[in-house]
Structures are given as C-alpha cells and as structure tokens.
mmCIF file of C-alpha atoms and ligand atoms in Angstrom:
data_model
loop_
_atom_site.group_PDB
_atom_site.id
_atom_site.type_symbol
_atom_site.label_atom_id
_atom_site.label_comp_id
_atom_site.label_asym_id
_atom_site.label_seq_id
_atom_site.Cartn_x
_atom_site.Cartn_y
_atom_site.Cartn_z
ATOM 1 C CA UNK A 1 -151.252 -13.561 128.886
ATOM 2 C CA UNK A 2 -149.368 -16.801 127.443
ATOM 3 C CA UNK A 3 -148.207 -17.457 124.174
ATOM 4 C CA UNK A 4 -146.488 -20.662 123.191
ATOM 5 C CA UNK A 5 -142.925 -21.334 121.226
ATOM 6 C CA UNK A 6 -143.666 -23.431 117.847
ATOM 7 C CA UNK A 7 -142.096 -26.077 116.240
ATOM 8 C CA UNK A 8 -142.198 -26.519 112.222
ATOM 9 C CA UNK A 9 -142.855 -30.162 112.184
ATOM 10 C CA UNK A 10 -142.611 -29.696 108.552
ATOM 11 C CA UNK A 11 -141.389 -26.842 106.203
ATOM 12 C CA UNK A 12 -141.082 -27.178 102.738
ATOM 13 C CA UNK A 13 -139.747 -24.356 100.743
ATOM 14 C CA UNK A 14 -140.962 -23.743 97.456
ATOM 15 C CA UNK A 15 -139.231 -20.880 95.783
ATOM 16 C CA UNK A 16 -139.303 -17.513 96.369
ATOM 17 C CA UNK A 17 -141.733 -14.950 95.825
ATOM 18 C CA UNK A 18 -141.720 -11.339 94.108
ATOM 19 C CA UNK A 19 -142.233 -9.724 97.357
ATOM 20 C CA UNK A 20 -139.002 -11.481 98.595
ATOM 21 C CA UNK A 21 -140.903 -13.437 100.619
ATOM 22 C CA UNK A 22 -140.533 -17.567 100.130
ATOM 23 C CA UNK A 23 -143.953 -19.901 99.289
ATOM 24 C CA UNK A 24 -143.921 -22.358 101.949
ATOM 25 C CA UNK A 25 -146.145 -25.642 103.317
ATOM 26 C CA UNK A 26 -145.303 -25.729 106.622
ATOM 27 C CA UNK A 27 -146.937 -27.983 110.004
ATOM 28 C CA UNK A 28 -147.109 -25.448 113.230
ATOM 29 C CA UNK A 29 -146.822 -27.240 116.290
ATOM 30 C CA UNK A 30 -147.398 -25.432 119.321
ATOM 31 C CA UNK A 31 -145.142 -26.731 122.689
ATOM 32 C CA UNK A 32 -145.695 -25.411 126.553
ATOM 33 C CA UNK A 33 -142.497 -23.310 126.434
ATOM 34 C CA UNK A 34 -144.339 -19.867 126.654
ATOM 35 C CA UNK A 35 -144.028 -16.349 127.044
ATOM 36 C CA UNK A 36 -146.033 -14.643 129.679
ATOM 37 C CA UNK A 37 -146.786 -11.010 128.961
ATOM 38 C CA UNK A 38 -148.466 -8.502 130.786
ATOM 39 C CA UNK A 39 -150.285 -5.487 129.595
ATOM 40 C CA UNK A 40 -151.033 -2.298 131.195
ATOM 41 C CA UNK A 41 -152.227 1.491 130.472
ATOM 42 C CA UNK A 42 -149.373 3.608 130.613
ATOM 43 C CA UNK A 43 -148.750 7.193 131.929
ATOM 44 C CA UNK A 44 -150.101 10.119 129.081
ATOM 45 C CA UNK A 45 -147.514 10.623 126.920
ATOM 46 C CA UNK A 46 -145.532 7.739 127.555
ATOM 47 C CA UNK A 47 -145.720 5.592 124.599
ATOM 48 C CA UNK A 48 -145.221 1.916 124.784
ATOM 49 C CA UNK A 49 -142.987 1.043 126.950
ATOM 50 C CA UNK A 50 -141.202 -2.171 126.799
ATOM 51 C CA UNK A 51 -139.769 -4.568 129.726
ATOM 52 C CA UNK A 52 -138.282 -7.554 129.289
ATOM 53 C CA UNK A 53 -136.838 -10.713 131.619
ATOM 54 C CA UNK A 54 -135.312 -13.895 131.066
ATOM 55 C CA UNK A 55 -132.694 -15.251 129.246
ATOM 56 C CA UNK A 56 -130.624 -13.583 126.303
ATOM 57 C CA UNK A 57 -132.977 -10.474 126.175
ATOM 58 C CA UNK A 58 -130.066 -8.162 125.674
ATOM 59 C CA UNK A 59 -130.774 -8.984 121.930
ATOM 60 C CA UNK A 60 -134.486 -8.018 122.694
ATOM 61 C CA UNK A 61 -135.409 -4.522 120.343
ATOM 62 C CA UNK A 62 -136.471 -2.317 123.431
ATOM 63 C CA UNK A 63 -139.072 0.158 122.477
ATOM 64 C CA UNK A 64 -141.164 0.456 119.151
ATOM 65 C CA UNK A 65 -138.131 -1.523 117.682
ATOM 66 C CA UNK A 66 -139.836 -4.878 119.404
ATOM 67 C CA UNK A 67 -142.765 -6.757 117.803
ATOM 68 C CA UNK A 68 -145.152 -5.917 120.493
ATOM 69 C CA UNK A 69 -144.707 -2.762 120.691
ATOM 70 C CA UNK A 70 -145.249 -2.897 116.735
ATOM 71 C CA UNK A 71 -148.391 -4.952 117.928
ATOM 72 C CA UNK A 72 -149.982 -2.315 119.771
ATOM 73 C CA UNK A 73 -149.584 0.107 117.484
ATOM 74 C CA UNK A 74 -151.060 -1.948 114.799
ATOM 75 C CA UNK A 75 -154.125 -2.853 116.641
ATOM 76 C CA UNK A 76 -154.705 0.723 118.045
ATOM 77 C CA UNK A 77 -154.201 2.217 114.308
ATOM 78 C CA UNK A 78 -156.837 -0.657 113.643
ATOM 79 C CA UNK A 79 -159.325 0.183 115.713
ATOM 80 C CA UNK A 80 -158.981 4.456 115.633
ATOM 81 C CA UNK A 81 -156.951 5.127 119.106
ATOM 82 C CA UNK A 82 -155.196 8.009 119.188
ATOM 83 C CA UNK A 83 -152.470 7.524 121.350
ATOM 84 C CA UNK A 84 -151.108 4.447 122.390
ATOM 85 C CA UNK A 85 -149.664 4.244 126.325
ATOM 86 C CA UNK A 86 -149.269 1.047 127.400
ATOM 87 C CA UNK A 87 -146.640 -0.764 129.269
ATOM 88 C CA UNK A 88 -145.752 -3.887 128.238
ATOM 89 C CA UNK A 89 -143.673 -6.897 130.474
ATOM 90 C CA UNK A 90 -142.367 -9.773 128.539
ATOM 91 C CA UNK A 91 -141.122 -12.707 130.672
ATOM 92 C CA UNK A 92 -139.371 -14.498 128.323
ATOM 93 C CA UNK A 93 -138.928 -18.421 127.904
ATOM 94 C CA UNK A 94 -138.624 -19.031 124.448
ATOM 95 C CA UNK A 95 -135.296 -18.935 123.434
ATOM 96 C CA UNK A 96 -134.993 -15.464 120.972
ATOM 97 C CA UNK A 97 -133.901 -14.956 117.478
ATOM 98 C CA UNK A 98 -133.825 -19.137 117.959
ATOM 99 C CA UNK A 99 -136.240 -20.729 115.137
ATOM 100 C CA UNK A 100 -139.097 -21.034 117.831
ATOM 101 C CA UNK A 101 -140.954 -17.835 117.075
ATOM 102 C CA UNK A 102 -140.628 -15.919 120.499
ATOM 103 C CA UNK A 103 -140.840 -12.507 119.610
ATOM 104 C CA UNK A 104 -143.993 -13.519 117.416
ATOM 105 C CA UNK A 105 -145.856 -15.584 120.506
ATOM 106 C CA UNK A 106 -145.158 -11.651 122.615
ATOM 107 C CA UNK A 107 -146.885 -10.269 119.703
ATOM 108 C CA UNK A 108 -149.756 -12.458 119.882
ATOM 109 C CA UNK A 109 -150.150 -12.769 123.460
ATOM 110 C CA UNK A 110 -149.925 -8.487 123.456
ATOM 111 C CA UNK A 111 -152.798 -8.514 120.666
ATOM 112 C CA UNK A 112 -154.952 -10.514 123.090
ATOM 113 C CA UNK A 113 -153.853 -8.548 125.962
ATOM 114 C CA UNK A 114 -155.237 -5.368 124.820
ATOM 115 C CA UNK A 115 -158.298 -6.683 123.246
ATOM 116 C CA UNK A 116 -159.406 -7.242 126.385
ATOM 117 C CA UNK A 117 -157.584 -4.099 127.941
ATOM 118 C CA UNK A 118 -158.789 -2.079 125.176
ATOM 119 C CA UNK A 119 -162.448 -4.255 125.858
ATOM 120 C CA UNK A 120 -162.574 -4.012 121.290
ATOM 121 C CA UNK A 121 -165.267 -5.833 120.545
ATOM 122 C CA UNK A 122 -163.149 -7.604 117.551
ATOM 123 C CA UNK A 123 -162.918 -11.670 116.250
ATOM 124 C CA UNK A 124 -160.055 -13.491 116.225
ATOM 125 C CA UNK A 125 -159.852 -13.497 112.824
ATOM 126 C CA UNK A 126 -159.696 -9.758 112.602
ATOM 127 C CA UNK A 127 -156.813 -10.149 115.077
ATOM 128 C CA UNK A 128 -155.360 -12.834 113.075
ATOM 129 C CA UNK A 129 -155.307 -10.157 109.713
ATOM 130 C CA UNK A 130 -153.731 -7.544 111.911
ATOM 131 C CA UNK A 131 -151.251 -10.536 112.905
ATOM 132 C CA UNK A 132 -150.501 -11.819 109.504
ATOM 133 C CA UNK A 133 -149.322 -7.463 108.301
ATOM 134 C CA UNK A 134 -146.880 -7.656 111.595
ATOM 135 C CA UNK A 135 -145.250 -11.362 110.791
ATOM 136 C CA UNK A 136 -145.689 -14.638 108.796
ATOM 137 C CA UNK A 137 -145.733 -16.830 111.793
ATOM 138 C CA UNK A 138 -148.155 -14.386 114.380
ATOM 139 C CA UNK A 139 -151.420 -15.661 113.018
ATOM 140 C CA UNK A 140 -150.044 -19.128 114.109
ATOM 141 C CA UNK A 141 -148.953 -17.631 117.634
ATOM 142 C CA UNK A 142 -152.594 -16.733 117.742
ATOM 143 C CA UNK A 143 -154.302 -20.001 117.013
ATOM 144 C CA UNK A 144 -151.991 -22.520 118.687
ATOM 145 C CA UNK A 145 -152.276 -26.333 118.604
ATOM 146 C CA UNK A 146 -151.224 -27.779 115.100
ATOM 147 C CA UNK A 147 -151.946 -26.385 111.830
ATOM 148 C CA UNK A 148 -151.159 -26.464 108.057
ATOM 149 C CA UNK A 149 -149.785 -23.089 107.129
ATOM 150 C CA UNK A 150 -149.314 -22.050 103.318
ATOM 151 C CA UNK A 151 -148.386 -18.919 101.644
ATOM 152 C CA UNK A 152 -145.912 -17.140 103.726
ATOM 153 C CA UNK A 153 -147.180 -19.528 106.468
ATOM 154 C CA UNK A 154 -149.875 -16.884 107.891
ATOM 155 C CA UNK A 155 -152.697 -18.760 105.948
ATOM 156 C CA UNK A 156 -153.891 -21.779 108.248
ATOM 157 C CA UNK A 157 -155.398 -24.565 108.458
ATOM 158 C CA UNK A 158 -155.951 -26.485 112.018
ATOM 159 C CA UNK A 159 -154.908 -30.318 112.018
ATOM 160 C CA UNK A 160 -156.632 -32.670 113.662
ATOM 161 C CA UNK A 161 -154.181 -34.679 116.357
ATOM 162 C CA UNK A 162 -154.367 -37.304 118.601
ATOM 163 C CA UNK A 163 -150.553 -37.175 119.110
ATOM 164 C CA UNK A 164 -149.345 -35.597 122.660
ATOM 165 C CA UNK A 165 -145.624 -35.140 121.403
ATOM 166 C CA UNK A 166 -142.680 -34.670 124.158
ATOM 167 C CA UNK A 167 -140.168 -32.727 122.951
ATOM 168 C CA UNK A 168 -136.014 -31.792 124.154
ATOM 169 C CA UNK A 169 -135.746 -28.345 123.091
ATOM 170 C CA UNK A 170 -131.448 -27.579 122.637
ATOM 171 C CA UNK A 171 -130.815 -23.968 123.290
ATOM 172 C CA UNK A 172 -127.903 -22.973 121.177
ATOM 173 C CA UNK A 173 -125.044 -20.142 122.256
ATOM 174 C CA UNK A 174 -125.696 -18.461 118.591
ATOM 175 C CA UNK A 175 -128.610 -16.654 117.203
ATOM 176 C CA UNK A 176 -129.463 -16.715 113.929
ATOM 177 C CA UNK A 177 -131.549 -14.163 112.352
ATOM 178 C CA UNK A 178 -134.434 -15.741 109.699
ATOM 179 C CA UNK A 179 -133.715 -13.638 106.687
ATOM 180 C CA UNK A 180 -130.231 -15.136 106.978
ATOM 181 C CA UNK A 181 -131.602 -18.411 106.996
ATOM 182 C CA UNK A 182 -133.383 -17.586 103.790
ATOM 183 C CA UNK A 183 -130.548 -15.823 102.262
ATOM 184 C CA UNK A 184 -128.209 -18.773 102.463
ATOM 185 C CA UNK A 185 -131.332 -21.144 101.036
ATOM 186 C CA UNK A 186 -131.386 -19.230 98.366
ATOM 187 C CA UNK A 187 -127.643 -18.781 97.944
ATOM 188 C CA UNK A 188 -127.706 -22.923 98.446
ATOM 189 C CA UNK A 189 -130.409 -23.189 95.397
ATOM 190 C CA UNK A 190 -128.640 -20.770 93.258
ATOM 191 C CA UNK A 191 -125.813 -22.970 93.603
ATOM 192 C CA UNK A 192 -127.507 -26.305 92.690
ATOM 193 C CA UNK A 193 -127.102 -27.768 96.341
ATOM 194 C CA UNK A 194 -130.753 -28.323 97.175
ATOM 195 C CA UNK A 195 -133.936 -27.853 94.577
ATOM 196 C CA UNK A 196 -137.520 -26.099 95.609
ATOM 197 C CA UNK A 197 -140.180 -28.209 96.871
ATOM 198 C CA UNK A 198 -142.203 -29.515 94.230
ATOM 199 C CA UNK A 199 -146.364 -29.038 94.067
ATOM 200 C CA UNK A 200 -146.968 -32.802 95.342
ATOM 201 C CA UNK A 201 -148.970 -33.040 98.363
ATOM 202 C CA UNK A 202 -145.888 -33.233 100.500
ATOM 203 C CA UNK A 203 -147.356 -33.437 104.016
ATOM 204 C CA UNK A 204 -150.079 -35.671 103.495
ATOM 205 C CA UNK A 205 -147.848 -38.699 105.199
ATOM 206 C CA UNK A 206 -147.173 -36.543 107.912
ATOM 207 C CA UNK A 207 -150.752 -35.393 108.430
ATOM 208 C CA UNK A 208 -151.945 -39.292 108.693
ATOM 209 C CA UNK A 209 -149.565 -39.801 111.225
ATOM 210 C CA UNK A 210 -150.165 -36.626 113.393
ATOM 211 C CA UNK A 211 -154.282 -38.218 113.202
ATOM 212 C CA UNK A 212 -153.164 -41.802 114.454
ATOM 213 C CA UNK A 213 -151.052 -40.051 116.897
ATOM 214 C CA UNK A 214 -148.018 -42.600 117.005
ATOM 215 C CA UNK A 215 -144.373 -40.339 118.075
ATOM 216 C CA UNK A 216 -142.682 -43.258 116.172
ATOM 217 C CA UNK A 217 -144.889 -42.438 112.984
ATOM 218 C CA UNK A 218 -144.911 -38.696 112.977
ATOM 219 C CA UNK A 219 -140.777 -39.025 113.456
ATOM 220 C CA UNK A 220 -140.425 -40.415 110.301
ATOM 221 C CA UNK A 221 -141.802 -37.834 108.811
ATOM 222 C CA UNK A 222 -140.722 -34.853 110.280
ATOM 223 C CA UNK A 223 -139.024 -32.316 107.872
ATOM 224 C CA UNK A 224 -137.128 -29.015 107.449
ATOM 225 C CA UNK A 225 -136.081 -27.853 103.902
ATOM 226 C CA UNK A 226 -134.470 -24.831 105.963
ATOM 227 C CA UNK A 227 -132.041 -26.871 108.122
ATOM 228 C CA UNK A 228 -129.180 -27.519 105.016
ATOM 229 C CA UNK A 229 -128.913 -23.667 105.627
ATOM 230 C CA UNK A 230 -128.972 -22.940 109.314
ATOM 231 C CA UNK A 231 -126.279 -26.048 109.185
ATOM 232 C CA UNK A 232 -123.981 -24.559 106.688
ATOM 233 C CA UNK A 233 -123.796 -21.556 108.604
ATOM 234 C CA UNK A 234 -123.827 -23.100 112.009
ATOM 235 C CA UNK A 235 -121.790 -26.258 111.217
ATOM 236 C CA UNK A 236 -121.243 -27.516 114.701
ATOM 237 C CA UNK A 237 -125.095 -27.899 115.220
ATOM 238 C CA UNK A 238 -124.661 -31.170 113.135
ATOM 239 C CA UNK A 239 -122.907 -32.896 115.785
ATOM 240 C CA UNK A 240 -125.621 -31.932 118.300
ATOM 241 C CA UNK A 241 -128.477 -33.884 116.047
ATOM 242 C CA UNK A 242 -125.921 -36.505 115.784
ATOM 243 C CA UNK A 243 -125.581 -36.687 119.761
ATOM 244 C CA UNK A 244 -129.523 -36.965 119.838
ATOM 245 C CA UNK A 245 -130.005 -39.772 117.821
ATOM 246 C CA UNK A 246 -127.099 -41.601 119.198
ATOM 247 C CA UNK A 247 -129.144 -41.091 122.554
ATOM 248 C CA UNK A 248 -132.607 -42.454 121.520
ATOM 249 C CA UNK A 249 -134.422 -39.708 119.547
ATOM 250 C CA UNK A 250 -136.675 -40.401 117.642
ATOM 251 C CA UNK A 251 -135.881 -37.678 115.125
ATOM 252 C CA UNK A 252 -134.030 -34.506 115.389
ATOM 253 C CA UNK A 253 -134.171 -31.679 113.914
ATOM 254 C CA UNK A 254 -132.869 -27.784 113.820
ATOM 255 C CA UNK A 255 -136.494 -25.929 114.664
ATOM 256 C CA UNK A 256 -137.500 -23.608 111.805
ATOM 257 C CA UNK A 257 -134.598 -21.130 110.887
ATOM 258 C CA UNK A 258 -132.389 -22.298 114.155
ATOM 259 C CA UNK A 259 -130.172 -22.594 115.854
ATOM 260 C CA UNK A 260 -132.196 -24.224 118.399
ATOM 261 C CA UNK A 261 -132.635 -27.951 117.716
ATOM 262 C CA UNK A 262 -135.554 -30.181 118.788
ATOM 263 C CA UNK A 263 -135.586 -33.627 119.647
ATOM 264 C CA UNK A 264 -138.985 -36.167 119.399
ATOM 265 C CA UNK A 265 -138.747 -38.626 122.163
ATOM 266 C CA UNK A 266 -141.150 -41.501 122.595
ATOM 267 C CA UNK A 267 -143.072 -40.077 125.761
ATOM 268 C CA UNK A 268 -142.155 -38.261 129.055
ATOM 269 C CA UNK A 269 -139.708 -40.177 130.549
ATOM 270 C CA UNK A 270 -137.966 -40.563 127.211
ATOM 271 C CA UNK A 271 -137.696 -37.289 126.978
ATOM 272 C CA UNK A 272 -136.315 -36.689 130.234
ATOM 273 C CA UNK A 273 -133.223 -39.162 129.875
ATOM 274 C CA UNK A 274 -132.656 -37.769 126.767
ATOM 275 C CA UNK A 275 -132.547 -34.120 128.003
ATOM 276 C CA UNK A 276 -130.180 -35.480 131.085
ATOM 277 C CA UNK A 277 -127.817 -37.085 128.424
ATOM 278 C CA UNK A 278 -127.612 -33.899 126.039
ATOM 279 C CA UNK A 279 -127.327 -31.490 128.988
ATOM 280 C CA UNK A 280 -124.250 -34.082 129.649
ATOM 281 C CA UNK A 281 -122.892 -33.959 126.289
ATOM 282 C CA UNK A 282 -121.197 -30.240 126.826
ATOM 283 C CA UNK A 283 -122.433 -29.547 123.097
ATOM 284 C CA UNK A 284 -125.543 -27.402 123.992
ATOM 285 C CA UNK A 285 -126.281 -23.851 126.123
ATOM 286 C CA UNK A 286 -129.459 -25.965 127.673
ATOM 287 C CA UNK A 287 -131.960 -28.295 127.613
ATOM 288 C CA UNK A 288 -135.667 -27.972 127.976
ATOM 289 C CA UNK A 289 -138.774 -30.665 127.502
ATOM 290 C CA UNK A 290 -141.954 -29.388 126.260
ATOM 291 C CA UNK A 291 -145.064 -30.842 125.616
ATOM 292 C CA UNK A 292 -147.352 -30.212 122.882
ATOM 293 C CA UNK A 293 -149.840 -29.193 121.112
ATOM 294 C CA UNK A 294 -150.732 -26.645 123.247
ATOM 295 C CA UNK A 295 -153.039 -23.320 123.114
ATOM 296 C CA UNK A 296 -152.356 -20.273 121.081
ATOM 297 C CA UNK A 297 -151.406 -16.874 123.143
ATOM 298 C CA UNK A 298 -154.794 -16.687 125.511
ATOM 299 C CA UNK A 299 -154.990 -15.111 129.269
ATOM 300 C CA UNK A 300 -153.207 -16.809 131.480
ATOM 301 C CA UNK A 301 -155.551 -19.293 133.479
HETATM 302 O O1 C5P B 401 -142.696 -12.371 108.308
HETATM 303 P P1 C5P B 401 -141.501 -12.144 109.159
HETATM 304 O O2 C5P B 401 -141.275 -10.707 109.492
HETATM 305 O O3 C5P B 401 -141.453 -13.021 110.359
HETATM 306 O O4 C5P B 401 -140.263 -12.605 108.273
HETATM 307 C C1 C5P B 401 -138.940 -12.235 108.588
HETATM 308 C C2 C5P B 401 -138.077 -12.423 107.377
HETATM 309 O O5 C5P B 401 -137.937 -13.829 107.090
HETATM 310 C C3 C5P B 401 -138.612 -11.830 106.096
HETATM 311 O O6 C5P B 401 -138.226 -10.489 105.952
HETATM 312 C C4 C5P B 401 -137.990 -12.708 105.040
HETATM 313 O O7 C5P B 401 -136.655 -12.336 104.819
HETATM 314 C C5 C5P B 401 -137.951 -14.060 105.705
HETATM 315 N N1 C5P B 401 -139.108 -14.900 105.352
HETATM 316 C C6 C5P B 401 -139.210 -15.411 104.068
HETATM 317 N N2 C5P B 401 -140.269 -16.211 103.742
HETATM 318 C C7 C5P B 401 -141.213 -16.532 104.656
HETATM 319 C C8 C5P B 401 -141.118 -16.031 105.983
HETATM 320 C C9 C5P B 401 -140.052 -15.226 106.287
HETATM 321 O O8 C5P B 401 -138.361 -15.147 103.213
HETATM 322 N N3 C5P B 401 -142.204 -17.343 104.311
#
C-alpha cells in the first residue's frame, strides 16, 4: 500500500469548538511523497505489531500507541474480529509530527491494506467513517487528490483541478506536535493578535484558480491561518520562507501545523533549482520536490 503526504493549500480557522476541536475550511492537496505500508497476518497471540523505517522514526509510537495500529483495531472492532494479529511495516517518507499528515496517510494506507487482507466486503465511505473516529485529516488520506474539507476537516468535498503543482517540500530539524499548534492559535486569539475566520466564502478565489490550473494563480492564493502560530513558536522558520521567495517561489508557506515548509514553483525544473538553492542555503534538514495531486492511500501498483 501507498498513501500520500498532504498539503493545506488553504486553512482557515474559524474558532473553536465545544469538543475542543477547531471549525475549519481547509483545501487538501495530495503530493507523491508517500508512505508505503505493508500488511500481514501475524502469529496467534501476537497483537499488532509495528515496524517502522526511514527517517526520524524514533519519534514513531511503536505498538498500539501508533495510528495504525489504532487503525486496525478500529476496523476489526468494526467489522466483529476477535483478535487482531497483524504485522504492520511502515516505510516512512513523509516527514513525521511535520504538518504533512504522515502518521494519518499509514493509517489510511493500513485501512486499505486489511480490507483487502481481511477480503471485508465494505465501501470506502464506510472506511472513510471509521477514518474520520481515528483523525480529522484520515478521511482525506483516504480520498487523495484535492478536496474542500469542513468541520474538523474530515467532511470532504473533491475539487475539480487542472493544476499539476510542483512542490519543494523543507524538512525542518524540529517537530511540532498539532495540538500545540492549536494551543498557541488560540493563545494568539485570546490575545488579540489574529481574529477567527469569518463565514465569507473564503476559498472560492482559490477554487477558480485550482480549475484554470495556472501555479502563478493558485500562489496568490494560497493560505494558512495556522502558520502565525507554528512561526511564533518556531521563529527561525521565517527566514526559511524568506530564503524561498528570494529564490523564485512562487509562494511559500509552513504546511498545515509545521514545521515543514512548502514552496510552489512554476513547473519541474523550477522546482528543482529552487530545491538546489535551499538545500544550499544551510537553513533547512532537506529538501524534497513533489508533485501533485496525487491518489489517496491505494495498493501499490
Ligand atoms: O484529529 P486529530 O487527532 O488529528 O487531531 C489532533 C489534535 O489537533 C486534536 O486533539 C486537537 O488538539 C487538534 N485539532 C484541532 N482542530 C482540528 C484538528 C485538530 O484542534 N480541526
């Protein structure tokens, strides 16, 4: 199985909920840096057992402390298993607890995974309920390409696109963790610094552009009401959106809750100049292009 990384070409936050939770409008944007996960029946007895390669996956939860595993208990509780022993191997490429939604794309891609494992004669948009009780931004994982998502961002909406968007993904050394990221929004609002997102139809601009398909048009109105917090408590990532827009981007931006930023460039070999220049710059961990949309989490072709 694959699952791709997203990118919130918009998010607008609203205000927060009773549950905690915070109303948002958000664009998902799915880009080929992907997860590949493999799942297997385990041994009797074994439980799920979690492996997991790649970069930074120390901070991966091992066990049922990791979204997948949380995954296949959901689906098995879903569907009347008994006992649930699988193994699970998570190859990781998205960048985790980065603002790209990794450990939500291995949660997908394992809900697909044992579908057909499991052969559970179940629609997608069963799976995508079961998704939306594990983690706003699963259902998303799920569907892939673009899509409108409201409420906690788990209710969708696909958007039509003729844009193929080239991206320079900047891996950060920090995490940040997305409650956080909320936390200091709300500390920032409580304090007068930045205001809720009004009722206005505040992606519509962005939604024409995304049809026409023009990089130079959806730039302009790419947006993140999160990124005022993820800067103030990462500071130094202002100086890497400076350093991308000094060396041609189109627009940059921190990607959902951050750290990592993101980078529009005008096509391929835009975007590969630009990653050479900011893997120059000394300001970020690594660089990556990506391409999307792409595919939700789906069996690996
Ligand atoms: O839904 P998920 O488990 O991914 O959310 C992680 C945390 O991010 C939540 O516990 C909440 O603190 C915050 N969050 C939020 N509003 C959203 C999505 C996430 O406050 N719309």
């Amino acid at each position: 199985m694959v699952a791709p990384a997203k990118v919130n070409l918009s998010l607008r936050v609203r205000g927060v909920r009773s549950d905690g939770y915070h109303e948002i409008t958000t664009v998902f944007h799915a880009v080929s840096l992907v997860d590949e996960v493999t799942v297997r029946e385990g041994a009797p007895g074994t439980g799920c057992v979690i492996t997991t390669t790649g970069d930074r996956v120390e901070s991966v939860p091992g066990g049922d402390g990791n979204i997948a595993a949380k995954a296949a208990l959901a689906l098995a509780r879903h569907v009347g298993r008994p006992a649930t022993d699988v193994s699970i191997d998570i190859t990781k490429a998205i960048p985790v607890a980065a603002g790209m939604a990794g450990g939500s794309a291995d949660a997908a891609a394992t809900l697909v995974g044992l579908r057909r494992l499991w052969a559970l004669d179940i629609t997608d948009s069963t799976l995508a309920e079961i998704a939306a009780g594990l983690g706003s931004d699963i259902p998303f994982s799920l569907m892939g390409g673009t899509a409108r998502g409201t409420g906690r961002g788990e209710v969708l909406t696909p958007v039509l696109t003729d844009a193929e968007l080239h991206w320079v993904v900047a891996l950060s050394d920090a995490e940040l963790s997305t409650p956080r990221v909320y936390a200091e929004w709300d500390r920032l609002m409580a304090e007068g610094l930045l205001a809720p997102a009004g009722d206005d139809d505040v992606d519509a601009p962005l939604l024409s552009a995304l049809r026409r398909g023009d990089p130079r048009d959806v730039a302009a109105h790419l947006v993140n009401d999160l990124e005022p917090a993820a800067l103030a408590l990462r500071p130094s990532l202002r100086g890497v959106l400076d350093a991308a827009l000094e060396y041609g981007a189109l627009a940059a931006l921190v990607s959902g809750s951050g750290p990592t930023c993101v980078f529009l460039a005008e096509g391929r070999d835009a975007a590969i100049a630009l990653a050479a220049e900011m893997a120059g710059t000394g300001l970020v961990r690594g660089v990556r292009h990506a391409v999307g949309p792409v595919p939700g989490a789906r069996v690996a072709p």
